[in-house]
Coordinates of C-alpha atoms in Angstrom, one line a residue:
Chain G
X213 CA 46.5 20.9 23.0
X214 CA 44.8 17.5 23.4
X215 CA 46.8 14.4 22.6
X216 CA 46.2 10.7 22.6
X217 CA 48.6 8.9 25.0
X218 CA 49.1 5.2 24.3
X219 CA 49.5 3.4 27.6
X220 CA 51.6 0.2 27.7
X221 CA 50.2 -2.9 29.5
X222 CA 52.3 -2.5 32.7
X223 CA 50.7 0.9 33.4
X224 CA 47.1 0.0 32.7
X225 CA 46.4 -0.8 36.3
X226 CA 46.4 3.0 36.7
X227 CA 44.0 3.6 33.7
X228 CA 41.5 1.0 34.6
X229 CA 42.8 -1.3 31.8
X230 CA 42.4 1.4 29.1
X231 CA 45.2 1.4 26.5
X232 CA 44.6 4.9 25.1
X233 CA 43.7 8.0 27.0
X234 CA 43.4 11.7 26.1
X235 CA 45.6 14.3 27.9
X236 CA 46.1 18.0 27.6
X237 CA 49.5 19.7 27.2
X238 CA 52.0 21.1 24.8
X239 CA 55.0 19.2 26.1
X240 CA 55.5 15.6 27.4
X241 CA 55.9 17.0 30.9
X242 CA 52.6 18.8 30.7
X243 CA 50.9 15.7 29.3
X244 CA 52.2 13.6 32.1
X245 CA 51.2 16.1 34.7
X246 CA 47.7 16.1 33.3
X247 CA 47.6 12.3 33.4
X248 CA 48.9 12.3 37.0
X249 CA 45.8 14.3 38.0
X250 CA 43.6 11.6 36.8
X251 CA 45.8 8.5 37.4
X252 CA 47.7 9.2 40.6
X253 CA 51.0 7.4 41.0
X254 CA 51.5 6.5 37.4
X255 CA 54.1 9.2 36.7
X256 CA 56.5 8.0 39.4
X257 CA 56.6 4.5 37.9
X258 CA 58.0 6.0 34.6
X259 CA 59.7 9.2 35.7
X260 CA 62.0 9.4 38.8
X261 CA 62.2 12.0 41.5
X262 CA 64.9 13.9 39.5
X263 CA 62.6 14.1 36.5
X264 CA 64.6 11.5 34.7
X265 CA 63.0 9.0 32.4
X266 CA 63.4 5.6 34.0
X267 CA 65.9 3.2 32.3
X268 CA 63.4 1.0 30.5
X269 CA 60.9 3.6 29.5
X270 CA 60.8 5.5 26.2
X271 CA 58.6 8.2 24.8
X272 CA 57.7 8.8 21.2
X273 CA 55.8 11.9 19.9
X274 CA 54.4 10.2 16.8
X275 CA 57.5 8.4 15.5
X276 CA 60.0 10.8 17.0
X277 CA 61.7 9.7 20.2
X278 CA 61.5 12.2 23.0
X279 CA 64.4 12.2 25.5
X280 CA 63.7 15.5 27.3
X281 CA 60.4 15.9 29.0
X282 CA 60.3 19.6 28.1
X283 CA 60.2 18.8 24.4
X284 CA 57.1 20.1 22.7
X285 CA 54.8 17.7 20.9
X286 CA 55.3 19.9 17.8
X287 CA 52.0 19.1 16.2
X288 CA 52.2 15.4 16.9
X289 CA 48.9 14.2 18.3
X290 CA 49.9 10.9 19.7
X291 CA 52.4 10.2 22.6
X292 CA 53.5 6.6 22.8
X293 CA 54.8 5.4 26.2
X294 CA 57.0 2.4 25.6
X295 CA 58.0 -0.2 28.1
X296 CA 61.0 -2.2 27.0
X297 CA 59.7 -5.6 28.0
X298 CA 62.9 -7.5 27.9
X299 CA 64.4 -9.8 30.5
X300 CA 63.3 -13.1 32.1
Chain D
X76 CA 42.4 -15.3 62.4
X77 CA 44.6 -17.9 60.7
X78 CA 48.3 -17.3 60.2
X79 CA 49.6 -16.4 56.8
X80 CA 53.1 -17.0 55.6
X81 CA 53.8 -14.2 53.0
X82 CA 56.2 -15.1 50.3
X83 CA 57.7 -12.2 48.3
X84 CA 59.2 -13.4 45.1
X85 CA 60.8 -12.1 41.9
X86 CA 57.4 -12.5 40.2
X87 CA 54.8 -11.6 42.8
X88 CA 53.5 -12.1 46.3
X89 CA 52.1 -15.4 47.4
X90 CA 50.3 -16.4 50.6
X91 CA 50.7 -19.8 52.3
X92 CA 47.8 -20.7 54.5
X93 CA 48.1 -23.7 56.9
X94 CA 45.3 -26.1 57.6
X95 CA 44.1 -26.1 61.2
X96 CA 46.6 -28.8 62.2
X97 CA 49.4 -27.1 60.2
X98 CA 50.1 -30.3 58.3
X99 CA 49.8 -28.7 54.9
X100 CA 49.9 -25.2 53.5
X101 CA 47.7 -24.0 50.6
X102 CA 49.4 -21.7 48.1
X103 CA 47.4 -18.7 47.0
X104 CA 47.3 -17.3 43.5
X105 CA 49.9 -14.6 43.1
X106 CA 49.2 -11.0 44.0
X107 CA 51.1 -8.2 42.2
X108 CA 51.8 -10.8 39.6
X109 CA 55.0 -10.0 37.7
X110 CA 56.2 -7.5 40.4
X111 CA 59.5 -8.0 42.2
X112 CA 58.5 -8.2 45.9
X113 CA 61.4 -7.6 48.2
X114 CA 59.6 -7.4 51.5
X115 CA 56.1 -7.9 52.8
X116 CA 55.7 -6.9 56.4
X117 CA 52.8 -7.0 58.9
X118 CA 52.5 -4.2 61.4
X119 CA 52.9 -5.7 64.8
X120 CA 51.1 -2.8 66.4
X121 CA 48.1 -3.0 64.0
X122 CA 48.0 -6.5 62.6
X123 CA 45.5 -5.8 59.9
X124 CA 48.0 -3.4 58.3
X125 CA 50.6 -4.8 55.9
X126 CA 53.1 -3.1 53.6
X127 CA 54.8 -4.5 50.5
X128 CA 57.8 -3.2 48.7
X129 CA 57.3 -3.7 45.0
X130 CA 58.6 -2.8 41.6
X131 CA 58.6 -4.5 38.2
X132 CA 61.5 -5.1 35.9
X133 CA 60.8 -1.9 34.0
X134 CA 58.6 0.4 36.2
X135 CA 59.8 2.4 39.1
X136 CA 59.6 1.3 42.7
X137 CA 56.6 1.7 45.0
X138 CA 54.9 0.6 48.2
X139 CA 51.5 -1.0 48.5
X140 CA 49.4 -1.0 51.7
X141 CA 46.7 -3.2 53.0
X142 CA 44.5 -2.5 56.0
X143 CA 42.6 -5.8 55.8
X144 CA 45.4 -8.4 56.2
X145 CA 46.3 -8.5 52.6
X146 CA 42.8 -8.9 51.0
X147 CA 42.9 -5.5 49.2
X148 CA 45.8 -3.2 48.5
X149 CA 46.3 0.5 47.8
X150 CA 49.4 2.1 46.4
X151 CA 51.2 4.7 48.6
X152 CA 50.2 8.2 47.6
X153 CA 53.9 9.3 47.9
X154 CA 56.4 6.4 47.6
X155 CA 59.9 6.7 48.9
X156 CA 61.9 9.2 46.8
X157 CA 65.0 11.3 47.4
X158 CA 64.7 15.0 47.5
X159 CA 65.3 16.9 44.3
X160 CA 69.1 17.4 43.7
X161 CA 70.4 20.9 43.8
X162 CA 72.6 22.2 40.9
X163 CA 75.9 20.4 40.8
X164 CA 74.8 17.8 43.3
X165 CA 74.7 14.1 42.5
X166 CA 71.1 13.2 41.7
X167 CA 69.8 10.1 43.5
X168 CA 66.7 8.2 42.4
X169 CA 65.2 5.3 44.3
X170 CA 65.7 2.2 42.1
X171 CA 64.0 -0.2 44.4
X172 CA 62.4 -0.3 47.9
X173 CA 64.3 -3.1 49.5
X174 CA 63.4 -3.1 53.2
X175 CA 60.4 -2.2 55.5
X176 CA 60.4 -1.9 59.2
X177 CA 57.5 -1.0 61.5
X178 CA 58.3 1.9 63.8
X179 CA 58.3 2.0 67.6
X180 CA 55.2 1.0 69.6
X181 CA 54.9 4.6 70.8
X182 CA 54.8 5.7 67.2
X183 CA 51.6 4.2 65.7
X184 CA 51.7 4.7 61.9
X185 CA 55.5 5.1 61.9
X186 CA 57.4 3.1 59.4
X187 CA 60.9 3.0 57.9
X188 CA 62.0 2.0 54.4
X189 CA 65.4 1.2 53.1
X190 CA 66.2 1.5 49.4
X191 CA 68.7 1.0 46.6
X192 CA 70.7 3.2 46.2
X193 CA 71.1 3.4 49.9
X194 CA 68.4 5.7 51.3
X195 CA 66.4 5.9 54.5
X196 CA 62.8 7.0 54.4
X197 CA 60.1 7.4 57.0
X198 CA 56.3 7.4 56.9
X199 CA 54.2 8.8 59.7
X200 CA 50.8 7.6 58.3
X201 CA 51.2 3.8 58.0
X202 CA 53.0 3.9 54.8
X203 CA 50.9 6.2 52.6
X204 CA 53.3 9.1 52.4
X205 CA 57.1 8.7 52.7
X206 CA 59.7 11.4 53.3
X207 CA 63.5 11.1 53.1
X208 CA 65.3 11.0 56.5
X209 CA 67.6 13.9 55.9
X210 CA 69.8 13.1 58.9
X211 CA 71.0 10.1 57.1
X212 CA 70.5 10.7 53.4
X213 CA 72.1 14.2 53.6
X214 CA 74.6 13.5 56.3
X215 CA 78.0 15.1 55.6
X216 CA 79.5 11.6 55.5
X217 CA 76.7 10.0 53.4
X218 CA 78.6 10.0 50.1
X219 CA 81.4 8.1 51.8
X220 CA 79.2 5.7 53.8
X221 CA 77.1 4.9 50.8
X222 CA 79.9 5.2 48.2
X223 CA 78.2 3.2 45.5
X224 CA 79.9 -0.2 46.1
X225 CA 76.7 -1.8 45.0
X226 CA 75.7 -5.5 45.1
X227 CA 74.4 -6.8 41.8
X228 CA 70.9 -5.7 43.0
X229 CA 72.1 -2.3 43.9
X230 CA 73.4 -0.6 47.0
X231 CA 71.0 -1.9 49.6
X232 CA 69.9 -0.2 52.8
X233 CA 68.4 -2.9 55.0
X234 CA 68.2 -4.1 58.6
X235 CA 66.5 -1.0 60.0
X236 CA 66.2 -1.7 63.7
X237 CA 64.3 0.3 66.3
X238 CA 65.2 -0.2 70.0
X239 CA 62.0 -1.2 71.7
X240 CA 63.1 0.9 74.8
X241 CA 63.7 4.1 72.9
X242 CA 62.0 5.2 69.7
X243 CA 65.0 7.5 68.9
X244 CA 67.6 4.7 69.0
X245 CA 68.0 3.3 65.5
X246 CA 70.3 1.0 63.6
X247 CA 70.6 0.4 59.9
X248 CA 72.9 -1.4 57.5
X249 CA 74.2 -0.9 54.0
X250 CA 75.5 -3.5 51.6
X251 CA 78.1 -2.2 51.0
X252 CA 78.7 0.4 53.6
X253 CA 78.4 -1.0 57.1
X254 CA 76.3 -0.7 60.2
X255 CA 75.3 2.7 61.5
X256 CA 73.6 3.9 64.6
X257 CA 71.5 6.9 65.6
X258 CA 70.5 7.9 69.1
X259 CA 68.4 10.9 68.2
X260 CA 65.7 9.6 66.0
X261 CA 67.8 9.7 62.8
X262 CA 69.1 13.2 63.0
X263 CA 72.7 12.1 63.3
X264 CA 74.4 8.8 62.6
X265 CA 77.7 7.1 63.4
X266 CA 79.4 4.0 62.0
X267 CA 79.3 0.9 64.3
X268 CA 81.7 -1.6 62.6
X269 CA 84.6 -2.1 64.9
X270 CA 85.7 -5.7 65.0
X271 CA 84.0 -6.5 61.7
X272 CA 86.4 -7.9 59.2
X273 CA 86.4 -6.6 55.6
X274 CA 88.9 -8.6 53.7
X275 CA 87.9 -6.9 50.5
X276 CA 88.9 -3.4 51.7
X277 CA 92.4 -2.0 51.5
X278 CA 92.2 -1.2 55.2
X279 CA 90.7 -4.1 57.1
X280 CA 90.3 -1.8 60.1
X281 CA 88.2 0.8 58.3
X282 CA 85.5 2.5 60.2
X283 CA 82.9 1.8 57.4
X284 CA 82.7 0.2 54.0
X285 CA 81.8 -3.2 55.4
X286 CA 79.2 -5.6 54.0
X287 CA 76.6 -6.5 56.6
X288 CA 74.1 -9.0 55.1
X289 CA 71.6 -9.0 57.9
X290 CA 71.5 -7.5 61.4
X291 CA 69.0 -8.3 64.1
X292 CA 68.4 -6.9 67.5
X293 CA 67.0 -9.1 70.2
X294 CA 63.5 -8.0 71.2
X295 CA 63.9 -9.1 74.8
X296 CA 67.5 -8.0 75.3
X297 CA 67.8 -5.0 73.0
X298 CA 71.5 -4.5 73.9
X299 CA 72.3 -7.6 72.0
X300 CA 72.8 -7.5 68.2
X301 CA 73.6 -10.4 65.9
X302 CA 75.0 -9.8 62.4
X303 CA 75.5 -12.1 59.5
X304 CA 78.2 -10.3 57.4
X305 CA 79.9 -11.0 54.1
X306 CA 82.9 -11.7 56.4
X307 CA 81.4 -13.9 59.1
X308 CA 78.9 -14.0 61.9
X309 CA 79.1 -11.5 64.7
X310 CA 77.5 -10.6 68.0
X311 CA 77.6 -7.2 69.8
X312 CA 76.5 -6.7 73.4
X313 CA 76.0 -2.9 74.0
X314 CA 77.3 -0.7 75.4
X315 CA 80.4 -2.4 73.9
X316 CA 81.1 -1.1 70.4
X317 CA 83.4 -3.9 69.1
X318 CA 81.7 -6.9 67.4
X319 CA 82.9 -10.4 68.2
X320 CA 83.2 -12.9 65.4
X321 CA 81.1 -15.8 66.8
X322 CA 81.2 -17.5 63.4
X323 CA 84.7 -18.8 64.2
X324 CA 83.0 -21.6 66.2
X325 CA 81.3 -22.8 63.0
X326 CA 82.9 -25.9 61.3
X327 CA 85.8 -24.9 59.1
X328 CA 84.4 -27.0 56.3
X329 CA 81.1 -25.0 56.3
X330 CA 82.3 -21.5 57.2
X331 CA 80.3 -18.7 58.5
X332 CA 79.1 -16.9 55.4
X333 CA 75.4 -16.5 54.7
X334 CA 72.6 -14.0 54.4
X335 CA 69.9 -14.3 57.1
X336 CA 70.2 -14.5 60.9
X337 CA 67.1 -15.2 62.9
X338 CA 66.7 -14.9 66.6
X339 CA 64.6 -16.8 69.2
X340 CA 61.9 -14.3 70.4
X341 CA 62.6 -14.9 74.1
X342 CA 66.0 -16.5 74.6
X343 CA 68.8 -14.1 73.5
X344 CA 71.3 -16.9 73.4
X345 CA 69.5 -18.7 70.6
X346 CA 69.9 -17.9 66.9
X347 CA 69.9 -19.5 63.5
X348 CA 71.9 -19.0 60.3
X349 CA 72.0 -20.6 56.9
X350 CA 75.6 -21.0 55.7
X351 CA 76.4 -20.6 52.1
X352 CA 79.5 -21.0 49.9
X353 CA 81.6 -17.9 50.2
X354 CA 84.7 -19.3 48.6
X355 CA 86.5 -18.3 45.3
X356 CA 84.0 -16.4 43.2
X357 CA 81.3 -16.6 45.8
X358 CA 78.8 -19.2 44.5
X359 CA 76.5 -18.3 47.5
X360 CA 74.7 -21.7 47.3
X361 CA 74.3 -24.2 50.1
X362 CA 77.8 -25.5 51.0
X363 CA 78.6 -28.6 49.0
X364 CA 75.1 -28.8 47.7
X365 CA 74.0 -30.0 51.2
X366 CA 71.8 -27.3 52.7
X367 CA 71.7 -27.0 56.5
X368 CA 70.6 -24.6 59.1
X369 CA 73.0 -23.9 62.1
X370 CA 71.7 -23.1 65.5
X371 CA 73.5 -21.6 68.5
X372 CA 72.1 -22.0 72.0
X373 CA 74.9 -20.2 73.7
X374 CA 75.1 -16.8 71.9
X375 CA 77.5 -18.1 69.3
X376 CA 80.1 -20.0 71.4
X377 CA 79.0 -23.2 69.6
X378 CA 76.8 -24.2 66.7
X379 CA 74.7 -27.3 65.9
X380 CA 73.9 -28.5 62.4
X381 CA 70.2 -28.9 61.7
X382 CA 69.6 -30.6 58.4
X383 CA 67.1 -33.5 59.1
X384 CA 64.5 -33.4 56.3
X385 CA 66.5 -31.1 54.1
X386 CA 68.0 -32.6 50.9
X387 CA 71.2 -34.6 51.7
X388 CA 72.9 -33.7 48.4
X389 CA 72.6 -31.9 45.1
X390 CA 70.6 -29.0 46.4
X391 CA 72.3 -25.8 45.3
X392 CA 70.0 -23.1 46.5
X393 CA 70.5 -19.8 48.4
X394 CA 68.4 -18.3 51.2
X395 CA 68.4 -14.6 50.9
X396 CA 68.4 -12.1 53.9
X397 CA 64.7 -11.5 54.2
X398 CA 63.8 -15.1 53.3
X399 CA 63.8 -16.7 56.8
X400 CA 61.6 -16.0 59.8
X401 CA 60.4 -17.4 63.1
X402 CA 57.1 -17.7 64.8
X403 CA 57.6 -15.1 67.5
X404 CA 54.9 -16.6 69.7
X405 CA 56.7 -19.9 70.5
X406 CA 60.2 -19.6 68.9
X407 CA 59.7 -23.1 67.4
X408 CA 58.1 -22.4 64.1
X409 CA 60.9 -21.6 61.6
X410 CA 60.4 -21.0 57.9
X411 CA 62.8 -20.2 55.0
X412 CA 62.4 -19.8 51.2
X413 CA 65.0 -20.5 48.6
X414 CA 66.1 -19.0 45.4
X415 CA 64.8 -22.2 43.8
X416 CA 61.2 -21.3 44.8
X417 CA 60.8 -23.8 47.7
X418 CA 59.5 -23.0 51.2
X419 CA 60.8 -25.1 54.1
X420 CA 59.3 -25.3 57.5
X421 CA 60.2 -26.6 60.9
X422 CA 57.8 -26.9 63.8
X423 CA 60.5 -27.8 66.4
X424 CA 63.1 -25.0 66.3
X425 CA 64.9 -26.4 63.3
X426 CA 65.4 -30.0 64.5
X427 CA 63.4 -31.4 61.5
X428 CA 62.4 -29.7 58.2
X429 CA 59.8 -30.4 55.6
X430 CA 59.0 -28.7 52.3
X431 CA 55.7 -26.9 52.3
X432 CA 55.8 -25.3 48.9
X433 CA 57.7 -25.6 45.7
X434 CA 57.8 -24.3 42.1
X435 CA 57.4 -20.7 43.2
X436 CA 59.6 -18.0 41.6
X437 CA 62.9 -17.0 43.2
X438 CA 62.0 -16.1 46.8
X439 CA 63.2 -12.8 48.3
X440 CA 61.2 -12.6 51.5
X441 CA 59.4 -14.9 53.9
X442 CA 57.4 -13.3 56.8
X443 CA 54.8 -14.7 59.1
X444 CA 51.6 -12.6 59.7
X445 CA 49.9 -13.6 62.9

């Protein structure tokens, strides 16, 4: 399944400045794996080596928050990667 | 090629370039703008190569590499990362890359990195791909040595030292955890903390659990180590294994607490520290708002105050452990950066100081690329 992935500004150095990319996969993990092929290094900035979502990162399949990378997109066509841009 | 003073800050990496007479320094635009830069280190074996430890407030940690003296950068293909945890095992994830050390001269391309939580990593290809050093990260005692007594910035592994006579002889330090030594290239490790005070521990004679802030090995006399610790300034002359608190010779009104210790490149009796306030709740600022550098010329038997040119009062900054360096060519050029974003320089071994940059973000690292 092809989905649109919305890329937050801190990650656009990996996508050449592009804010929205297409990826192939049925789960968040598969979408991220597909993106990693094209944008090497991006995944580790948002997912740690234990496959944990980093503390200030959130994923939404459409408007549904995804807390487990193995969750399926379930028909949603847009994955939002959210950086909680708080702090000074 | 002109020298560059690299300034790692909470908001990016800055280069200070001197004019030919070294009267003034020009501040570059930030690189990695918005990134937390804990360390920027030139490779002494291949001076065109530099590594930078970076993260942002919200993204994970990484390492950037330059092979053209910092003009262009490329991210490491495989940044430092712990191995995947097995079932039932505590999972560790690198939160920040805190420290970088170039490897032995016989090991071109070899580098070490220290992280928070405390982890030791090695690269064999000049910083492109990093692997965990299992001998330390998976040592049977590791969970006790790195017990999670973290500083506010995490449990920091720093001061990775390579004996210039022996590529397999290594030291490292953990805040909080102590100093550790390996004589077999990192396959096995042992604590090296005898004599170090730890007034915050139930057992002040504990073998580990200490809080080294910065450890340096003298390049011309590698059996000599200096340590600025949470509980004083120490020296160790190997093969002895018990540190001596040389900070006791500091003025009582100033104390011997601080972060950095910097060594003269040739004379092993000469070192500099920057005392800070370690009383009550540990303000960690210059003592009394009167910043000063202290120099020893006799391996810590006595100390001299060096404050000419520094603010005489109302200056409440801190100099962090990577934020002071020396020009290793002459041992006279000294530089430090402050948490208030100022860079101070001395051209005469600390006798006089002048401010060469201000209004930068909080400074974490000051290193000289030659």
